[in-house]
Every structure is written in structure tokens, then in C-alpha cells.
CSV table of C-alpha atoms in Angstrom, one decimal:
chain,number,residue,atom,x,y,z
A,1,MET,CA,-37.8,-30.1,57.2
A,2,THR,CA,-36.7,-33.6,57.1
A,3,THR,CA,-33.7,-35.0,54.6
A,4,ALA,CA,-34.0,-38.7,53.3
A,5,LEU,CA,-31.1,-40.6,53.5
A,6,ALA,CA,-29.6,-42.5,50.8
A,7,PRO,CA,-30.1,-46.6,51.2
A,8,THR,CA,-25.9,-47.3,52.5
A,9,LEU,CA,-27.1,-50.0,49.4
A,10,THR,CA,-27.2,-50.0,45.6
A,11,THR,CA,-28.3,-52.2,43.2
A,12,ALA,CA,-25.3,-52.9,42.0
A,13,ASP,CA,-24.2,-55.1,45.3
A,14,ARG,CA,-24.1,-58.4,45.0
A,15,CYS,CA,-24.6,-61.3,47.7
A,16,ASP,CA,-21.7,-63.2,48.3
A,17,ARG,CA,-23.8,-66.2,47.9
A,18,CYS,CA,-26.0,-65.9,45.0
A,19,GLY,CA,-25.4,-63.0,43.7
A,20,ALA,CA,-29.1,-61.4,44.1
A,21,GLN,CA,-29.2,-58.2,45.4
A,22,ALA,CA,-28.3,-57.4,48.8
A,23,PHE,CA,-29.7,-55.7,51.6
A,24,ILE,CA,-27.7,-56.6,54.4
A,25,ARG,CA,-23.8,-55.7,54.6
A,26,ALA,CA,-21.8,-56.9,57.2
A,27,ARG,CA,-18.2,-55.0,58.6
A,28,LEU,CA,-15.7,-57.2,60.0
A,29,THR,CA,-12.6,-56.0,61.1
A,30,GLY,CA,-9.7,-54.6,58.4
A,31,GLY,CA,-12.7,-53.5,56.8
A,32,GLN,CA,-14.0,-56.3,54.1
A,33,ASP,CA,-17.1,-56.5,53.9
A,34,LEU,CA,-20.1,-59.2,53.4
A,35,LEU,CA,-22.7,-58.4,51.4
A,36,PHE,CA,-25.6,-60.9,51.4
A,37,CYS,CA,-29.5,-61.0,50.3
A,38,ALA,CA,-32.4,-60.6,52.5
A,39,HIS,CA,-32.6,-65.1,52.3
A,40,HIS,CA,-28.7,-65.3,52.5
A,41,GLY,CA,-28.3,-62.9,55.6
A,42,ARG,CA,-32.1,-63.8,57.3
A,43,GLU,CA,-29.6,-67.2,57.9
A,44,HIS,CA,-26.4,-66.2,59.1
A,45,LEU,CA,-27.5,-62.7,60.2
A,46,ASP,CA,-26.7,-63.9,64.7
A,47,LYS,CA,-24.0,-65.5,63.3
A,48,LEU,CA,-22.9,-61.9,61.8
A,49,ARG,CA,-23.9,-60.7,64.6
A,50,THR,CA,-21.6,-61.8,66.8
A,51,ILE,CA,-17.9,-61.8,64.7
A,52,ALA,CA,-18.4,-58.1,62.6
A,53,GLU,CA,-17.8,-54.7,63.3
A,54,GLU,CA,-21.1,-53.2,61.9
A,55,VAL,CA,-24.2,-54.6,60.2
A,56,ILE,CA,-26.4,-53.1,57.7
A,57,ASP,CA,-30.1,-54.3,57.7
A,58,GLU,CA,-31.8,-52.6,55.2
A,59,THR,CA,-34.2,-55.7,54.1
A,60,ASP,CA,-37.0,-52.9,55.6
A,61,ARG,CA,-36.8,-51.4,52.4
A,62,LEU,CA,-38.2,-54.8,51.1
A,63,ASP,CA,-41.8,-54.0,53.1
A,64,VAL,CA,-42.3,-50.4,50.8
A,65,PRO,CA,-45.8,-50.6,50.2
A,66,THR,CA,-47.2,-50.4,46.0
A,67,GLU,CA,-49.7,-48.0,44.2
A,68,GLY,CA,-52.2,-49.1,43.4
């Protein structure tokens, strides 16, 4: 049996830059989180990977195929 894990980010998580739904979370030293939409997250992803303890990138959720 396979159990699907719930996404780490929810629709309540908003981009710190523009307020759109966040798909990227960068956890900084000290436990601070920066949240970004796919657009702003991709813009800053290389830099975030160098300064963050952890980067969670869920932009693959944007490419879910639809029925119909």
C-alpha cells in the first residue's frame, strides 16, 4: 500500500513578494521562512539554495494534468 503525503505548502501560504500562492519555502537559519510563488521563487532559487538551511520546491504541483 502506498500512502500519499500531503503537500508541505497550502493555499493559505502566500508569496512574501506579491501575495500569490506560495510553492517554494526557504527555511533560513534561526527558523525563519521565506515563501515565494513559482515566478519569484524561480527568480531567486539559486541564491536561496546558498543561504537557506532547507528549500522546499513544490512547483511540480503546477504541472498536474487535468481530465477532459
